[in-house]
PDB file of C-alpha atoms in Angstrom:
ATOM      1  CA  UNK A   1     113.437 112.094 109.067  1.00 68.00           C
ATOM      2  CA  UNK A   2     113.513 115.599 110.982  1.00 73.00           C
ATOM      3  CA  UNK A   3     116.424 116.381 108.896  1.00 73.00           C
ATOM      4  CA  UNK A   4     113.689 116.193 106.345  1.00 82.00           C
ATOM      5  CA  UNK A   5     111.861 118.268 107.138  1.00 83.00           C
ATOM      6  CA  UNK A   6     109.194 115.704 108.471  1.00 91.00           C
ATOM      7  CA  UNK A   7     108.207 116.300 111.877  1.00 93.00           C
ATOM      8  CA  UNK A   8     108.173 114.214 113.943  1.00 92.00           C
ATOM      9  CA  UNK A   9     105.559 113.608 116.910  1.00 93.00           C
ATOM     10  CA  UNK A  10     103.779 111.899 120.172  1.00 92.00           C
ATOM     11  CA  UNK A  11     100.531 112.115 121.225  1.00 89.00           C
ATOM     12  CA  UNK A  12      98.032 109.770 123.700  1.00 87.00           C
ATOM     13  CA  UNK A  13      95.136 107.955 123.103  1.00 81.00           C
ATOM     14  CA  UNK A  14      92.973 105.001 125.636  1.00 78.00           C
ATOM     15  CA  UNK A  15      96.041 102.360 126.385  1.00 79.00           C
ATOM     16  CA  UNK A  16      98.115 103.443 123.431  1.00 83.00           C
ATOM     17  CA  UNK A  17     101.389 106.633 123.198  1.00 86.00           C
ATOM     18  CA  UNK A  18     101.438 107.000 118.895  1.00 86.00           C
ATOM     19  CA  UNK A  19     103.639 107.799 117.178  1.00 89.00           C
ATOM     20  CA  UNK A  20     102.993 109.697 113.428  1.00 90.00           C
ATOM     21  CA  UNK A  21     105.527 111.772 111.133  1.00 91.00           C
ATOM     22  CA  UNK A  22     104.005 115.658 110.576  1.00 93.00           C
ATOM     23  CA  UNK A  23     105.441 117.440 107.430  1.00 91.00           C
ATOM     24  CA  UNK A  24     103.490 121.006 108.341  1.00 85.00           C
ATOM     25  CA  UNK A  25     101.587 123.229 106.508  1.00 79.00           C
ATOM     26  CA  UNK A  26     102.724 122.275 102.942  1.00 71.00           C
ATOM     27  CA  UNK A  27     102.112 123.138  99.536  1.00 68.00           C
ATOM     28  CA  UNK A  28      98.189 123.712  99.464  1.00 66.00           C
ATOM     29  CA  UNK A  29      97.875 126.050 102.651  1.00 64.00           C
ATOM     30  CA  UNK A  30      95.699 125.716 105.014  1.00 66.00           C
ATOM     31  CA  UNK A  31      93.076 124.977 102.055  1.00 72.00           C
ATOM     32  CA  UNK A  32      93.938 121.775 101.986  1.00 76.00           C
ATOM     33  CA  UNK A  33      92.667 118.672 103.741  1.00 86.00           C
ATOM     34  CA  UNK A  34      95.898 117.210 104.903  1.00 89.00           C
ATOM     35  CA  UNK A  35      96.984 113.397 103.335  1.00 92.00           C
ATOM     36  CA  UNK A  36      97.168 110.744 106.083  1.00 92.00           C
ATOM     37  CA  UNK A  37      99.430 107.594 104.956  1.00 94.00           C
ATOM     38  CA  UNK A  38      99.515 104.429 106.179  1.00 91.00           C
ATOM     39  CA  UNK A  39     102.029 102.271 106.485  1.00 89.00           C
ATOM     40  CA  UNK A  40     101.057  98.259 105.431  1.00 86.00           C
ATOM     41  CA  UNK A  41     102.044  95.098 108.522  1.00 82.00           C
ATOM     42  CA  UNK A  42     106.092  94.631 108.836  1.00 84.00           C
ATOM     43  CA  UNK A  43     106.609  97.759 107.544  1.00 88.00           C
ATOM     44  CA  UNK A  44     107.046 101.896 109.935  1.00 88.00           C
ATOM     45  CA  UNK A  45     106.154 104.784 109.130  1.00 89.00           C
ATOM     46  CA  UNK A  46     109.351 105.505 107.377  1.00 90.00           C
ATOM     47  CA  UNK A  47     108.964 103.891 104.412  1.00 92.00           C
ATOM     48  CA  UNK A  48     106.506 106.023 103.378  1.00 93.00           C
ATOM     49  CA  UNK A  49     108.945 108.946 103.542  1.00 91.00           C
ATOM     50  CA  UNK A  50     110.587 109.199  99.981  1.00 93.00           C
ATOM     51  CA  UNK A  51     106.291 109.118  99.402  1.00 94.00           C
ATOM     52  CA  UNK A  52     105.926 111.523 102.076  1.00 93.00           C
ATOM     53  CA  UNK A  53     108.376 114.300 100.763  1.00 92.00           C
ATOM     54  CA  UNK A  54     107.191 114.341  97.618  1.00 92.00           C
ATOM     55  CA  UNK A  55     103.962 115.438  97.973  1.00 92.00           C
ATOM     56  CA  UNK A  56     104.561 117.350 100.324  1.00 90.00           C
ATOM     57  CA  UNK A  57     104.755 120.622  99.109  1.00 87.00           C
ATOM     58  CA  UNK A  58     101.434 120.783  97.408  1.00 87.00           C
ATOM     59  CA  UNK A  59      99.742 119.779 100.241  1.00 89.00           C
ATOM     60  CA  UNK A  60      99.835 118.435 104.412  1.00 90.00           C
ATOM     61  CA  UNK A  61     101.655 115.503 105.278  1.00 93.00           C
ATOM     62  CA  UNK A  62     100.761 112.786 108.438  1.00 92.00           C
ATOM     63  CA  UNK A  63     102.538 109.555 108.314  1.00 93.00           C
ATOM     64  CA  UNK A  64     101.801 107.603 111.258  1.00 90.00           C
ATOM     65  CA  UNK A  65     103.068 104.262 113.376  1.00 88.00           C
ATOM     66  CA  UNK A  66     100.171 102.150 114.051  1.00 81.00           C
ATOM     67  CA  UNK A  67      99.999 100.994 117.584  1.00 77.00           C
ATOM     68  CA  UNK A  68     101.983  98.683 118.799  1.00 74.00           C
ATOM     69  CA  UNK A  69     105.142  99.127 115.075  1.00 73.00           C
ATOM     70  CA  UNK A  70     108.415 101.576 115.551  1.00 77.00           C
ATOM     71  CA  UNK A  71     106.803 104.032 118.142  1.00 78.00           C
ATOM     72  CA  UNK A  72     103.931 103.489 118.471  1.00 79.00           C
ATOM     73  CA  UNK A  73     103.018 101.186 122.044  1.00 72.00           C
ATOM     74  CA  UNK A  74     101.051 100.416 124.448  1.00 71.00           C
ATOM     75  CA  UNK A  75     100.894 101.551 127.877  1.00 71.00           C
ATOM     76  CA  UNK A  76      98.610  99.899 129.737  1.00 66.00           C
ATOM     77  CA  UNK A  77     100.224  96.429 128.702  1.00 61.00           C
ATOM     78  CA  UNK A  78     103.465  95.902 130.721  1.00 56.00           C
ATOM     79  CA  UNK A  79     106.302  96.024 127.998  1.00 55.00           C
ATOM     80  CA  UNK A  80     107.835  91.629 127.499  1.00 54.00           C
ATOM     81  CA  UNK A  81     111.587  90.785 126.624  1.00 47.00           C
ATOM     82  CA  UNK A  82     112.611  94.678 126.646  1.00 52.00           C
ATOM     83  CA  UNK A  83     109.891  95.334 123.873  1.00 55.00           C
ATOM     84  CA  UNK A  84     106.874  98.159 124.362  1.00 54.00           C
ATOM     85  CA  UNK A  85     103.912  95.389 123.775  1.00 53.00           C
ATOM     86  CA  UNK A  86     101.796  96.169 120.988  1.00 55.00           C
ATOM     87  CA  UNK A  87      97.890  98.236 121.568  1.00 56.00           C
ATOM     88  CA  UNK A  88      94.778  98.032 120.430  1.00 52.00           C
ATOM     89  CA  UNK A  89      92.550 101.478 120.071  1.00 51.00           C
ATOM     90  CA  UNK A  90      89.095  99.285 119.736  1.00 51.00           C
ATOM     91  CA  UNK A  91      86.739 100.633 121.266  1.00 44.00           C
ATOM     92  CA  UNK A  92      88.013 103.914 122.046  1.00 40.00           C
TER      93      UNK A  92
END
């Protein structure tokens, strides 16, 4: 999605490494609040890329991978069977 203008970003939260896509400033400029797109069950942030691409002309768009999905994973629980374990943001 980087090639389409959605930059892949990472950040740390307690027990988690979080991933999101960022469209940049968008057409609304700094005064327009960003839109946060959150995917549903059994999907990833990449599933919302077509919508993010449409909306970025008027706003900055952030598309998050929820903990345990795609590139967001637990840093406090060991991986099992070669896959990252989901993390929880409860109490953060």
